[in-house]
Each structure stands twice: as C-alpha cells, then as structure tokens.
Amino acid sequence: MALADALSSPREAMELDVVIVGAGPAGLAAAIRLKQLAARAERELSVVVLEKGSEVGAHILSGAVIDPIGLNALVPDWRAKGAPVETAVNDDRFYYLGPAGRLRIPNIVMPPLMRNHGNYIVSLGNLCRWLGEQATELGVDVYPGFAAAEVLYDDQGAVRGVATGDMGIGRDGAPTARFSRGMELKGKYTIVAEGARGSLTKTLTAKFGLREGCQPQKFGLGLKELWEVAPERHRPGLVQHTLGWPLDDRTGGGSFLYHYGANLVSVGFVVHLNYANPYLSPYHEFQRFKSHPLIAPTFEGGRRIGYGARALTEGGLQSIPQLIFPGGVLVGCAAGFMNVPRIKGSHNAILSGIAAAEAAFAAIAAGRANDRLEAYAAAVAAGPITRDLRRVRNAKPMLSKFGTLLGTALSGLDMWANTLLPGVGFGYTLKHGKPDHATLQRASTARPLAYPRPDGTLMFDRLTNVSFSATNHEEDQPPHLKVRDPILQKQSEHDVYAGPSTRYCPAGVYEWLEEAGKLRFQINAQNCVHCKTCDLKDPNQNIDWVVPEGGGGPNYSGM
Ligand SMILES: Cc1cc2nc3c(=O)[nH]c(=O)nc-3n(C[C@H](O)[C@H](O)[C@H](O)COP(=O)(O)OP(=O)(O)OC[C@H]3O[C@@H](n4cnc5c(N)ncnc54)[C@H](O)[C@@H]3O)c2cc1C
Ligand code: SF4
C-alpha cells in the first residue's frame, strides 16, 4: 500500500466528554476528580487518558519527595486505600559541597517552605500506577501504549481532541505489514498533561500564542539512578540535597539523595539547562558527583537497579503561559508548575489536574463544549499553586544572575521575605535571561572538560546505564528526532559549538561520526529516554522531538 492511500483511509473516531493526554500525576488527578464529580452528581461522563508509555508509570521519572497536599485533596483516604506512600521524611539535610569537603547549612536558616518534614519519599512512577488503578476503578478508560500525535480542531479553530499516531509506518516512510491507522479521540474538552516540554503542548503554544507576555520557560535536566544499598547503609526517611561541586559556581544545579522503602536510595542530579560551556556533560557531572566522600560510602556494597533522565521546568511563576485555549487547558508541568527550590512539582501537578477537572465538569454540566475554561485559569491564579510559586519566584533568576553561592544566599533571604510578608516579599519579580537554547558559548571560547573514566561500580558509562532504563523502540519506524536542517546542524552545532548534543543527551543518542573523510550526524533514536533535552538545548532549535510509536521509550520500574 502506498503511504498516500494508507493515510487517506478513514480513522476510527470516539466521541467523549473529556480527553486527557498523559497519565502523570496531573492527568490522572484530572481523570479521578472528573469521575468523582460525575459520581456525586449521578451523571455519566466519559473520560479517556492516553499514555505514550507501555504502561502507566513507565515514563515517569522523578525524585521523589512529595508534599501530600495534592494527594490529600484528591483521595483523602489514600492511606486506607493502600497508596504506595510509606516513608515519611525524618531527617532533612542540605549541604554545599567543595571537591573534598562540605558545609552543612543548618535547618534553622532554611526558609520554612524548603523543609521536608511532613513530606514522603516515594516512587512517583509507582504512585502513578496506583492513581491509574484508582482512575480505572472509577470508570476512566486509561490507554497506555497510545501516543497522542496530533491535535484536532473544529471549523472555528477550537481544539476538538487528539489523534493517536499511525502504527506500522516503516523507517523509509512506507506502510509495513503492521500498518494501522491512528484513532481520533474527540472531546468537549482536552486536558493536556504531557509534563515538561510536551510535543502537543509545543504545537498548541505556537498555534494559540500561549507564551505571549510571559518570560521564557527555563529548564533543567534531571538524571537519576535507583540503588539497592547495603542494609547497614540505609537510613530510611533521610532526605539530602547538595549544591556546588562538581559544578562550577556559574553552572546551576544540584543533587538529591533519598532513602526509602526496602533498602532503596534514589540518587539524582539536576543541571540547569542555561549552562554555557558546550563541553559540559550533565551525565558525567552526575557520575562524578557520586564519587564525593559525602556520597560514595552510601553505595558501598550496593547495586544500581535503575537509570533514567527527564527535563523539568524551572521558570516558575513568571514563565507560566496562558493556561487555556478554546477547547482545552494545560496542567502540571506542561504548564510549568514546578517549584524549583523545593524540587517539587507533583503536588502542583495534582492540584492543577483537580482545578482543570472542576472547571471542565462545571462547563459540561452547563451544556458548554469546546470553549475557554476561564474558571480554571482563575482557580490557578487565586489558589495554592500561585501562592506556592510566588514565594520562590526570584530564586531561579538569582541563581542565574549571581551564581550558586551568592545566588543561594540571596534567594534564601528573598524566600524568607516572601514567607514573612506573604504575597509581597521584597516587592519585585526578577526576569529570567535568555531561553536555554541561546546560552551556549562558542566552543572556541570555552574550556574543554575532562571527566573521570567510569569504574563500573560507582560510576557507569552512559550506554550501560541506558540499559537500566529498559528503553525500547520499534526499530522500523521513522525517526522521532527530526533534524530540520542538516546543513545547519553541521555548520553550527558541530563546527561552532563542537557538537554539544553528544554530551547533553543522557542516553548517548547523538554522535558525530567521521566516515571516508566526511562527517555524519548519527541518531541512535532507539536509545532515547524521552527526556526532551535535545528539543530544548540545541543552539539553533534545529531538533524537533515528536512522539514515536506508542509504547516506545523507557520502561521505568519504580522510578
Ligand atoms: C529528576 C527529577 C526529580 C524530581 N523530584 C521531584 C520531587 O522530589 N518531588 C516532586 O514533587 N516533584 C519532583 N519532580 C517533578 C515532578 O516529577 C513533576 O512535577 C511531575 O511529574 C509533573 O507531573 P505531570 O503529570 O505534569 O507530568 P509527568 O509526570 O511528566 O507525566 C506526563 C505523562 O504524560 C505522558 N505523555 C507525554 N506526552 C504524551 C503524548 N503526546 N501522548 C501520550 N502520553 C504523553 C508521559 O509519558 C508521562 O507519563 C522531579 C522531576 C525530575 C525530572
Ligand atoms: S534524544 Fe533527546 S529526548 Fe532522547 S534522550 Fe537524548 S536528549 Fe533526551
């Protein structure tokens, strides 16, 4: 069958009340609250959640220490219902690291919002699996393995739903024996819960100009390993964060280390994507970090059992786009509700899912469809999400402007001011600098960086670690990493910036290979862990990440 014939065959369509894209905390919270409201009102309501991972939780990568405020509001009896939220934080430590030493910042000087007592250490992936079960029990249709690939519009230009991608198109663009058309899911409202840098979110943002009037969104790349540690090294309930080494003072980022469950430790490292040196490798900074004398002993006698990476939003309050458009809304990290100094976004993801559900349900009950859910935008503006983000709004710009040491001290003062004078603080809101793709310096002016060789015990090479993400893609499919202009990639990404993609990608997807005296940009798309960093950090915005066939990508377990 020719591609044109295949694509002209009709798609099956489903008419629904609400279509939700993404089974993370935000999307699942929206689904659960919609069904709770429908049950209370004794009315039928059809709700579908599409998830590109092979199962719910397969693409969730987080710390995670959660503030239970969102879960309490969504499922107040989560304990009785057996939510996998078991390890309460009992020890909370914050250090500034030097190459061999450390300085502990006393808890008393930390602004109260930064403290973790009352929070829980979890696997956010497992929590999402449990939320998925709660949603299914309430009658939500959760479809893992289905990637939303296209936004559908009505004649007036309002969003009418989404279509899943066609399956079985080969690498050469021709239909294979596996070919099947995608499906149209049409809804009165579409809730976009794709997390940081969603591919449909990007389309909708451009179409409706959602970023007009707000600051650029800022991002970080979070890398994480899950370890089973020796029992004598395990301190259940310990939460430890660091700033400083191995990053220099002008490069933002830091680490997390959480002890929970049965001898489990989540260890991770976030590098702010406004870094300047194109030779920097976030992955290798993470590996080096584990060798610090404060950190390494935790892993003696243990074994790494999982690896993954994911971008997170860092722009906060001043980077929140317009949340609504005709026919739908953005929720969770698709909207940028991450609180960066707290390294927490799951609570706001859940709260935003709830707020979107309440607005959509009220509109549907009033007989409305495919219009703007102003009530959702108003609820976010007047509610706990905005209060949470307002208190920390200057932290990220201060770090970017003044560096880690001075920026941390100043943002600490600023957060205290915002705690003591809620909603006011010192009265100003700082702007962010350039978008992250524009912050790289030319390689000719940058210092090449050398990293220690992996020892295979504490520090691992990238490809071995990627195998611990259980990443898998159907090999015979068009690449989901699209380089718009190959000549620009060579002349700028390679020649001017020395190929930063070969370093920022946490899965080793990109390589510049020399063959017969010619350079070739090799893309090992099957290794992609869907972190979205290439879509964010390529200096020319020349790489476009689109969804691969549903079910492809990492298969995280317990991350
Ligand atoms: C390293 C790291 C550490 C973190 N630590 C913490 C922490 O300790 N505490 C905390 O509260 N928060 C933490 N966060 C942030 C937290 O993980 C996010 O705020 C939260 O997961 C956002 O939820 P979400 O539902 O908006 O998006 P996500 O959790 O990203 O979920 C989005 C879902 O949508 C799916 N999806 C995306 N696009 C499509 C599509 N087109 N079609 C179908 N499915 C799609 C994805 O596969 C995914 O399952 C951390 C994040 C990172 C990266
Ligand atoms: S190819 Fe892009 S999205 Fe995939 S792992 Fe690498 S940087 Fe992340």
Coordinates of C-alpha atoms and ligand atoms in Angstrom, one line a residue:
M1 CA 0.0 0.0 0.0
A2 CA 1.3 3.5 -0.9
L3 CA 1.6 5.9 2.0
A4 CA -0.9 8.3 0.5
D5 CA -3.5 5.5 0.1
A6 CA -2.8 4.4 3.7
L7 CA -3.2 7.8 5.1
S8 CA -6.4 8.5 3.2
S9 CA -8.1 5.6 4.8
P10 CA -10.5 6.9 7.5
R11 CA -9.6 6.9 11.1
E12 CA -11.9 5.5 13.7
A13 CA -13.3 8.2 16.0
M14 CA -14.6 8.2 19.5
E15 CA -16.8 10.9 21.0
L16 CA -16.1 11.6 24.6
D17 CA -16.7 14.2 27.3
V18 CA -13.0 14.7 28.2
V19 CA -9.8 13.6 26.6
I20 CA -6.7 13.7 28.7
V21 CA -3.2 13.5 27.3
G22 CA -0.6 12.0 29.7
A23 CA -1.0 9.6 32.7
G24 CA 1.3 11.5 35.1
P25 CA 0.1 12.9 38.4
A26 CA -1.6 15.9 36.6
G27 CA -3.6 13.9 34.0
L28 CA -4.6 11.1 36.4
A29 CA -5.7 13.6 39.1
A30 CA -7.9 15.3 36.5
A31 CA -9.4 12.0 35.4
I32 CA -10.1 10.9 39.0
R33 CA -11.7 14.2 40.0
L34 CA -13.9 14.3 36.9
K35 CA -15.3 10.9 37.8
Q36 CA -15.7 11.8 41.5
L37 CA -17.7 14.8 40.4
A38 CA -19.8 12.7 38.0
A39 CA -20.5 10.1 40.7
R40 CA -21.6 12.8 43.1
A41 CA -23.9 14.4 40.5
E42 CA -25.1 10.9 39.5
R43 CA -24.4 11.5 35.8
E44 CA -22.5 9.7 33.1
L45 CA -19.2 11.2 32.0
S46 CA -16.8 9.6 29.5
V47 CA -13.1 10.2 30.3
V48 CA -10.1 8.8 28.4
V49 CA -6.5 9.1 29.4
L50 CA -3.8 8.4 26.7
E51 CA -0.3 7.5 27.8
K52 CA 2.6 7.0 25.5
G53 CA 4.5 4.7 27.9
S54 CA 3.9 0.9 27.6
E55 CA 2.1 1.1 31.0
V56 CA 1.2 3.8 33.4
G57 CA 4.4 4.9 35.2
A58 CA 6.7 3.6 32.5
H59 CA 7.7 7.1 31.5
I60 CA 7.6 8.7 35.0
L61 CA 10.9 9.9 36.3
S62 CA 11.0 11.9 39.5
G63 CA 12.9 12.1 42.9
A64 CA 10.6 11.9 44.7
V65 CA 9.8 13.6 47.9
I66 CA 6.2 14.6 47.7
D67 CA 4.2 17.2 49.6
P68 CA 1.0 15.3 50.2
I69 CA -1.2 18.5 49.8
G70 CA -2.3 17.4 46.4
L71 CA -2.9 13.7 47.2
N72 CA -4.9 14.8 50.4
A73 CA -7.2 16.9 48.2
L74 CA -7.6 14.2 45.6
V75 CA -8.0 11.0 47.6
P76 CA -8.3 12.0 51.3
D77 CA -8.3 8.3 52.4
W78 CA -5.2 7.4 50.4
R79 CA -3.7 5.6 53.4
A80 CA -6.7 3.3 53.8
K81 CA -6.7 2.7 50.1
G82 CA -3.1 1.5 50.1
A83 CA -1.3 4.3 48.2
P84 CA 2.4 3.4 47.9
V85 CA 3.3 6.4 50.2
E86 CA 5.1 4.9 53.1
T87 CA 8.4 6.5 54.1
A88 CA 7.9 9.8 56.0
V89 CA 10.8 12.2 55.9
N90 CA 12.6 12.1 59.3
D91 CA 16.0 13.7 58.6
D92 CA 16.4 16.6 56.2
R93 CA 20.0 17.8 55.3
F94 CA 21.3 20.4 52.9
Y95 CA 25.0 20.7 52.0
Y96 CA 27.2 23.0 50.0
L97 CA 30.0 20.8 48.5
G98 CA 33.6 21.5 47.7
P99 CA 35.8 19.0 45.9
A100 CA 36.5 17.1 49.1
G101 CA 34.7 18.9 51.8
R102 CA 31.2 20.0 52.7
L103 CA 29.4 22.7 54.6
R104 CA 26.0 21.7 56.2
I105 CA 23.5 24.5 56.1
P106 CA 21.7 24.5 59.4
N107 CA 18.0 23.7 59.1
I108 CA 17.1 26.7 61.2
V109 CA 18.3 29.1 58.5
M110 CA 16.3 27.3 55.7
P111 CA 13.1 29.1 54.8
P112 CA 10.2 27.0 56.2
L113 CA 8.9 26.2 52.7
M114 CA 12.2 24.4 52.0
R115 CA 11.8 22.0 54.9
N116 CA 10.7 18.4 54.2
H117 CA 9.2 17.3 57.5
G118 CA 5.6 16.2 56.8
N119 CA 6.6 15.1 53.3
Y120 CA 7.0 11.5 52.0
I121 CA 9.7 9.7 49.9
V122 CA 8.1 7.7 47.1
S123 CA 8.5 6.3 43.7
L124 CA 6.3 8.7 41.7
G125 CA 6.1 6.0 39.0
N126 CA 4.5 3.6 41.5
L127 CA 2.2 6.3 42.8
C128 CA 1.0 7.0 39.2
R129 CA 0.4 3.2 38.8
W130 CA -1.8 3.4 41.9
L131 CA -3.5 6.5 40.7
G132 CA -4.1 4.8 37.4
E133 CA -5.8 1.9 39.3
Q134 CA -8.0 4.4 41.2
A135 CA -9.0 6.1 37.9
T136 CA -9.8 2.8 36.3
E137 CA -11.9 1.7 39.3
L138 CA -13.9 4.9 38.9
G139 CA -14.6 4.1 35.2
V140 CA -11.9 6.1 33.4
D141 CA -10.6 4.5 30.3
V142 CA -6.8 4.6 30.7
Y143 CA -5.0 3.6 27.4
P144 CA -1.3 3.1 27.9
G145 CA 0.8 2.5 24.7
F146 CA -1.1 5.2 22.8
A147 CA 0.8 8.4 22.0
A148 CA -1.2 11.5 21.1
A149 CA 0.4 12.6 18.0
E150 CA -1.9 15.3 16.5
V151 CA -4.3 18.0 17.8
L152 CA -7.7 18.0 16.2
Y153 CA -9.5 21.3 15.6
D154 CA -13.1 22.2 14.7
D155 CA -14.2 24.6 12.0
Q156 CA -13.9 27.6 14.4
G157 CA -10.3 26.6 15.3
A158 CA -11.1 25.3 18.7
V159 CA -9.5 22.1 19.9
R160 CA -11.7 19.1 19.4
G161 CA -9.4 16.4 20.8
V162 CA -6.4 14.5 19.6
A163 CA -5.4 11.7 17.3
T164 CA -3.1 8.8 18.2
G165 CA -0.2 8.2 15.8
D166 CA -0.4 5.7 12.9
M167 CA 1.3 2.4 13.7
G168 CA 3.4 0.4 11.3
I169 CA 5.0 3.1 9.1
G170 CA 8.5 1.9 8.3
R171 CA 11.8 3.8 8.6
D172 CA 11.5 4.6 4.9
G173 CA 8.1 6.2 5.4
A174 CA 6.2 3.4 3.7
P175 CA 3.5 1.4 5.4
T176 CA 4.6 -2.1 6.6
A177 CA 2.5 -5.2 7.3
R178 CA 1.9 -3.9 10.8
F179 CA 0.2 -0.7 9.5
S180 CA -2.9 0.5 11.3
R181 CA -4.4 4.0 11.3
G182 CA -4.4 6.1 14.4
M183 CA -7.6 6.9 16.2
E184 CA -9.4 10.2 16.7
L185 CA -10.5 10.9 20.3
K186 CA -12.8 13.9 20.3
G187 CA -13.9 15.6 23.4
K188 CA -15.8 18.5 24.7
Y189 CA -12.6 19.5 26.5
T190 CA -9.0 18.3 26.1
I191 CA -6.7 18.4 29.1
V192 CA -3.0 18.4 28.1
A193 CA -0.9 16.8 30.8
E194 CA 2.3 15.9 28.9
G195 CA 4.7 17.1 31.5
A196 CA 7.8 19.2 30.7
R197 CA 8.1 20.2 27.0
G198 CA 5.2 18.2 25.7
S199 CA 5.2 17.8 21.9
L200 CA 1.5 18.7 21.6
T201 CA 1.9 21.4 24.2
K202 CA 4.6 22.9 21.9
T203 CA 2.2 22.9 18.9
L204 CA -0.7 24.4 20.9
T205 CA 1.7 27.1 22.4
A206 CA 2.6 28.2 18.9
K207 CA -0.9 28.0 17.5
F208 CA -2.6 30.0 20.2
G209 CA 0.4 32.2 21.2
L210 CA 0.3 30.9 24.7
R211 CA 3.7 32.3 25.7
E212 CA 2.9 35.9 24.7
G213 CA 3.6 38.2 27.6
C214 CA 5.4 35.8 29.8
Q215 CA 9.0 35.1 30.5
P216 CA 10.8 32.3 28.6
Q217 CA 10.4 28.9 30.2
K218 CA 13.6 27.7 31.8
F219 CA 14.5 24.0 32.2
G220 CA 16.8 21.6 33.9
L221 CA 17.9 18.1 33.1
G222 CA 17.4 15.7 35.9
L223 CA 19.3 12.4 35.9
K224 CA 18.6 9.6 38.4
E225 CA 19.8 6.2 39.4
L226 CA 17.9 3.9 41.7
W227 CA 20.1 1.8 44.1
E228 CA 19.5 -1.1 46.4
V229 CA 22.0 -0.3 49.1
A230 CA 23.6 -2.5 51.8
P231 CA 21.2 -2.6 54.8
E232 CA 23.8 -1.0 57.1
R233 CA 24.0 2.0 54.8
H234 CA 20.2 2.5 54.6
R235 CA 18.7 5.4 56.6
P236 CA 15.0 5.3 55.7
G237 CA 13.5 8.8 55.8
L238 CA 16.7 10.6 55.1
V239 CA 16.5 13.4 52.5
Q240 CA 19.7 15.0 51.4
H241 CA 20.3 17.8 48.9
T242 CA 23.5 19.4 47.8
L243 CA 24.7 22.4 45.7
G244 CA 28.2 23.2 44.5
W245 CA 30.8 20.6 43.4
P246 CA 31.2 19.2 40.8
L247 CA 29.5 22.1 39.1
D248 CA 31.4 25.4 39.0
D249 CA 29.7 28.5 40.5
R250 CA 28.3 29.7 37.2
T251 CA 26.6 26.4 36.4
G252 CA 23.3 25.9 38.2
G253 CA 22.2 22.6 39.6
G254 CA 22.5 20.2 42.5
S255 CA 21.8 16.7 43.8
F256 CA 19.2 14.8 45.7
L257 CA 19.5 11.6 47.6
Y258 CA 16.5 9.9 49.2
H259 CA 16.5 6.8 51.4
Y260 CA 13.2 4.9 51.4
G261 CA 11.4 1.6 51.0
A262 CA 13.3 -1.7 51.3
N263 CA 17.0 -0.6 51.2
L264 CA 16.3 1.8 48.3
V265 CA 18.1 5.0 47.6
S266 CA 17.1 7.5 44.8
V267 CA 20.2 9.5 43.8
G268 CA 19.9 12.2 41.2
F269 CA 21.5 15.3 39.8
V270 CA 19.9 18.3 38.1
V271 CA 21.8 20.5 35.8
H272 CA 20.1 23.8 34.8
L273 CA 20.0 23.9 31.0
N274 CA 21.1 27.6 30.8
Y275 CA 24.7 26.3 31.2
A276 CA 27.2 28.0 28.9
N277 CA 30.1 25.5 28.2
P278 CA 29.3 23.3 25.3
Y279 CA 31.8 20.8 26.6
L280 CA 29.7 20.2 29.7
S281 CA 28.2 16.7 30.1
P282 CA 25.4 16.6 32.6
Y283 CA 25.6 12.8 32.7
H284 CA 29.3 12.8 33.6
E285 CA 28.8 15.5 36.2
F286 CA 26.3 13.2 37.8
Q287 CA 28.7 10.3 37.7
R288 CA 31.5 12.4 39.2
F289 CA 29.2 13.7 41.9
K290 CA 28.8 10.2 43.3
S291 CA 32.5 10.0 44.0
H292 CA 32.4 12.7 46.6
P293 CA 33.4 11.5 50.1
L294 CA 30.0 12.5 51.5
I295 CA 28.1 10.5 48.9
A296 CA 30.2 7.5 47.8
P297 CA 30.0 5.5 51.1
T298 CA 26.2 5.2 50.7
F299 CA 26.7 2.9 47.7
E300 CA 29.5 0.7 49.0
G301 CA 28.2 -2.9 48.8
G302 CA 25.1 -1.8 46.9
R303 CA 23.9 -2.1 43.3
R304 CA 22.3 0.2 40.8
I305 CA 19.0 -1.1 39.6
G306 CA 17.6 1.7 37.6
Y307 CA 18.6 4.7 35.5
G308 CA 16.7 7.5 33.7
A309 CA 16.6 11.2 32.8
R310 CA 13.9 13.8 32.3
A311 CA 13.7 17.5 31.7
L312 CA 12.0 19.6 34.4
T313 CA 10.6 23.1 34.2
E314 CA 12.4 25.8 36.2
G315 CA 10.9 29.1 35.1
G316 CA 8.2 29.2 37.9
L317 CA 5.6 32.0 38.3
Q318 CA 6.9 34.4 35.7
S319 CA 7.1 31.7 33.0
I320 CA 3.6 30.4 33.3
P321 CA 2.0 30.6 29.9
Q322 CA -1.7 31.3 29.2
L323 CA -3.3 28.1 30.6
I324 CA -6.4 28.0 28.5
F325 CA -7.3 27.9 24.8
P326 CA -10.6 27.2 23.1
G327 CA -11.4 23.6 23.9
G328 CA -8.7 22.8 26.4
V329 CA -6.2 23.6 29.1
L330 CA -2.6 22.9 30.1
V331 CA -2.0 21.3 33.5
G332 CA 1.0 20.1 35.6
C333 CA 4.5 20.5 34.2
A334 CA 3.1 21.1 30.7
A335 CA 2.1 24.5 32.3
G336 CA 5.3 24.8 34.2
F337 CA 4.0 24.5 37.8
M338 CA 7.3 23.1 39.2
N339 CA 8.6 24.7 42.4
V340 CA 12.4 24.7 41.7
P341 CA 14.0 25.5 45.0
R342 CA 11.8 22.8 46.6
I343 CA 12.4 20.4 43.6
K344 CA 8.8 19.6 43.8
G345 CA 6.1 19.7 41.1
S346 CA 3.9 16.6 41.7
H347 CA 1.8 18.4 44.3
N348 CA 1.0 21.3 41.9
A349 CA 0.5 18.8 39.1
I350 CA -2.2 17.1 41.1
L351 CA -3.8 20.4 42.3
S352 CA -3.9 21.7 38.7
G353 CA -5.5 18.5 37.5
I354 CA -8.1 18.8 40.1
A355 CA -8.8 22.5 39.2
A356 CA -9.0 21.7 35.5
A357 CA -11.4 18.8 36.2
E358 CA -13.7 21.0 38.3
A359 CA -13.8 23.7 35.6
A360 CA -14.4 21.2 32.8
F361 CA -17.1 19.4 34.8
A362 CA -19.0 22.6 35.6
A363 CA -18.8 23.7 32.0
I364 CA -20.1 20.3 30.7
A365 CA -22.9 20.3 33.3
A366 CA -23.9 23.7 32.0
G367 CA -24.1 22.4 28.4
R368 CA -20.9 24.0 27.2
A369 CA -18.2 22.5 25.0
N370 CA -15.0 23.4 23.2
D371 CA -14.8 26.9 24.7
R372 CA -12.3 28.6 27.1
L373 CA -12.3 27.3 30.6
E374 CA -11.8 30.7 32.3
A375 CA -12.7 29.2 35.7
Y376 CA -9.6 27.0 35.5
A377 CA -7.2 29.9 34.9
A378 CA -8.9 31.9 37.6
A379 CA -8.7 29.0 40.1
V380 CA -4.9 28.7 39.5
A381 CA -4.3 32.4 39.7
A382 CA -6.2 32.6 43.1
G383 CA -5.2 29.3 44.5
P384 CA -2.4 27.3 46.2
I385 CA -0.3 26.8 43.1
T386 CA 0.2 30.5 42.6
R387 CA 0.8 31.0 46.3
D388 CA 3.4 28.3 46.2
L389 CA 5.3 29.7 43.2
R390 CA 5.0 33.3 44.2
R391 CA 7.1 32.7 47.4
V392 CA 10.0 31.3 45.3
R393 CA 9.7 33.4 42.1
N394 CA 13.1 35.1 42.4
A395 CA 15.2 32.0 43.3
K396 CA 16.0 30.8 39.8
P397 CA 16.7 34.3 38.4
M398 CA 19.0 35.0 41.3
L399 CA 21.0 31.8 40.8
S400 CA 21.3 32.6 37.1
K401 CA 22.4 36.1 37.7
F402 CA 24.7 35.8 40.8
G403 CA 26.0 32.2 40.6
T404 CA 25.4 29.3 43.0
L405 CA 27.0 30.7 46.2
L406 CA 25.7 34.3 46.2
G407 CA 22.5 33.4 44.4
T408 CA 21.6 30.8 47.0
A409 CA 22.2 33.2 49.8
L410 CA 20.2 36.0 48.2
S411 CA 17.4 33.7 47.2
G412 CA 17.3 32.4 50.8
L413 CA 16.8 36.0 52.0
D414 CA 14.2 36.5 49.3
M415 CA 12.3 33.4 50.3
W416 CA 12.3 34.5 54.0
A417 CA 10.9 37.9 53.0
N418 CA 8.2 36.2 51.0
T419 CA 7.4 33.9 53.9
L420 CA 7.2 36.8 56.4
L421 CA 5.4 39.1 54.1
P422 CA 3.2 36.7 52.1
G423 CA 2.4 37.7 48.6
V424 CA 4.7 40.7 48.8
G425 CA 8.3 39.8 49.9
F426 CA 10.7 42.5 48.8
G427 CA 8.2 43.6 46.2
Y428 CA 10.0 42.8 43.0
T429 CA 9.8 39.9 40.5
L430 CA 13.1 39.3 38.6
K431 CA 13.1 38.4 35.0
H432 CA 14.9 35.3 33.5
G433 CA 17.6 35.7 31.0
K434 CA 17.7 34.2 27.5
P435 CA 16.0 30.9 26.7
D436 CA 18.2 27.9 27.4
H437 CA 19.0 27.2 23.8
A438 CA 20.6 30.6 23.5
T439 CA 23.0 30.4 26.4
L440 CA 25.8 28.2 24.9
Q441 CA 29.1 30.0 24.2
R442 CA 31.1 29.2 21.1
A443 CA 33.4 26.2 21.6
S444 CA 36.4 28.3 20.5
T445 CA 35.9 30.4 23.7
A446 CA 35.1 27.5 26.0
R447 CA 37.3 25.3 28.2
P448 CA 37.2 21.6 27.3
L449 CA 36.3 19.5 30.3
A450 CA 37.7 16.1 31.2
Y451 CA 35.7 13.5 33.2
P452 CA 36.9 10.5 35.2
R453 CA 36.6 7.1 33.5
P454 CA 33.7 5.0 34.8
D455 CA 34.8 2.3 37.2
G456 CA 31.7 0.1 36.6
T457 CA 31.0 0.0 40.4
L458 CA 30.1 3.5 41.4
M459 CA 30.4 5.4 38.0
F460 CA 29.0 3.9 34.9
D461 CA 29.2 4.6 31.2
R462 CA 26.2 6.0 29.5
L463 CA 25.1 3.1 27.4
T464 CA 25.4 0.6 30.2
N465 CA 23.2 2.9 32.3
V466 CA 20.7 3.3 29.5
S467 CA 20.2 -0.5 29.5
F468 CA 18.9 0.0 33.1
S469 CA 16.1 2.2 31.8
A470 CA 14.8 -0.8 29.8
T471 CA 14.3 1.6 26.8
N472 CA 12.9 0.0 23.7
H473 CA 11.5 1.4 20.4
E474 CA 10.2 -0.4 17.3
E475 CA 13.2 -0.2 15.1
D476 CA 11.3 0.0 11.8
Q477 CA 9.7 3.4 12.2
P478 CA 10.5 7.0 11.0
P479 CA 12.9 8.7 13.4
H480 CA 11.1 10.6 16.1
L481 CA 14.1 13.0 16.4
K482 CA 13.8 15.3 13.5
V483 CA 16.8 17.5 12.4
R484 CA 15.1 20.3 10.4
D485 CA 18.2 21.5 8.6
P486 CA 21.2 19.0 8.4
I487 CA 23.5 21.6 6.9
L488 CA 22.8 24.0 9.8
Q489 CA 23.5 21.1 12.2
K490 CA 26.9 20.6 10.7
Q491 CA 27.9 24.2 10.2
S492 CA 26.6 25.5 13.6
E493 CA 26.0 22.6 16.1
H494 CA 29.2 20.8 15.1
D495 CA 31.5 23.5 13.7
V496 CA 30.7 26.4 16.1
Y497 CA 29.6 24.6 19.3
A498 CA 31.6 21.3 19.0
G499 CA 28.6 19.0 19.0
P500 CA 27.0 19.6 22.4
S501 CA 24.3 17.1 21.6
T502 CA 26.9 14.3 22.0
R503 CA 27.3 15.5 25.7
Y504 CA 23.9 16.8 26.8
C505 CA 21.9 13.7 25.7
P506 CA 21.8 11.4 28.8
A507 CA 21.3 8.4 26.5
G508 CA 24.1 8.8 24.0
V509 CA 21.7 9.2 21.1
Y510 CA 23.7 11.7 19.1
E511 CA 27.1 11.0 17.6
W512 CA 29.2 12.9 15.0
L513 CA 31.0 10.2 13.0
E514 CA 33.7 10.6 10.5
E515 CA 33.4 8.3 7.5
A516 CA 35.6 8.5 4.5
G517 CA 36.7 12.0 5.5
K518 CA 33.0 13.2 5.8
L519 CA 31.1 14.0 9.0
R520 CA 27.8 12.3 9.6
F521 CA 25.3 13.1 12.3
Q522 CA 24.2 9.7 13.7
I523 CA 21.0 9.5 15.6
N524 CA 20.5 6.3 17.7
A525 CA 16.8 7.1 18.2
Q526 CA 16.1 3.7 19.8
N527 CA 18.1 4.7 22.9
C528 CA 16.0 7.9 23.5
V529 CA 14.6 8.1 27.1
H530 CA 12.2 10.9 26.2
C531 CA 13.9 13.5 28.4
K532 CA 13.3 16.2 25.7
T533 CA 16.7 17.9 26.3
C534 CA 17.7 18.0 22.6
D535 CA 14.4 19.8 21.8
L536 CA 15.4 22.4 24.4
K537 CA 19.1 22.8 24.3
D538 CA 20.1 22.5 20.6
P539 CA 21.5 26.0 20.0
N540 CA 19.5 26.5 16.8
Q541 CA 16.3 24.8 17.9
N542 CA 17.0 22.6 14.9
I543 CA 16.0 19.3 16.6
D544 CA 12.3 18.6 16.9
W545 CA 11.2 15.8 19.3
V546 CA 7.9 14.2 18.2
V547 CA 6.2 11.1 19.7
P548 CA 7.4 7.8 18.4
E549 CA 5.0 4.8 18.1
G550 CA 3.0 4.4 21.3
G551 CA 4.6 2.1 23.8
G552 CA 8.2 3.0 22.8
G553 CA 10.7 4.6 25.1
P554 CA 11.9 3.8 28.6
N555 CA 10.2 1.1 30.7
Y556 CA 11.0 2.6 34.1
S557 CA 10.3 0.4 37.1
G558 CA 10.0 2.0 40.5
M559 CA 11.3 5.4 39.3
Ligands
LIG1 C1 14.9 14.3 38.3 C2 13.6 14.8 38.8 C3 13.3 14.9 40.2 C4 12.1 15.4 40.7 N1 11.9 15.3 42.0 C5 10.7 15.7 42.5 C6 10.4 15.5 43.8 O1 11.2 15.1 44.6 N2 9.1 15.9 44.3 C7 8.2 16.4 43.4 O2 7.1 16.6 43.8 N3 8.5 16.6 42.1 C8 9.7 16.2 41.6 N4 9.9 16.3 40.3 C9 8.9 17.0 39.4 C10 7.8 16.0 39.1 O3 8.3 14.8 38.7 C11 6.9 16.7 38.1 O4 6.5 17.9 38.6 C12 5.6 15.8 37.9 O5 5.9 14.5 37.5 C13 4.8 16.5 36.8 O6 3.6 15.8 36.6 P1 2.9 15.9 35.2 O7 1.7 14.9 35.3 O8 2.6 17.3 34.8 O9 3.9 15.3 34.1 P2 4.7 14.0 34.0 O10 5.0 13.4 35.4 O11 5.9 14.3 33.2 O12 3.8 13.0 33.2 C14 3.4 13.2 31.9 C15 3.0 11.9 31.3 O13 2.4 12.2 30.0 C16 2.9 11.2 29.1 N5 2.9 11.9 27.8 C17 3.6 13.0 27.4 N6 3.3 13.3 26.1 C18 2.4 12.4 25.7 C19 1.7 12.3 24.5 N7 1.8 13.1 23.5 N8 0.8 11.2 24.4 C20 0.6 10.4 25.4 N9 1.2 10.5 26.6 C21 2.1 11.5 26.7 C22 4.3 10.9 29.6 O14 4.7 9.7 29.1 C23 4.1 10.9 31.1 O15 3.7 9.6 31.6 C24 11.1 15.9 39.8 C25 11.4 15.8 38.4 C26 12.6 15.3 37.9 C27 12.8 15.2 36.4
SF4_2 S1 17.5 12.1 22.1 FE1 16.8 14.0 23.1 S2 15.0 13.4 24.2 FE2 16.0 11.5 23.7 S3 17.3 11.0 25.5 FE3 18.6 12.2 24.1 S4 18.3 14.4 24.7 FE4 16.7 13.2 25.7

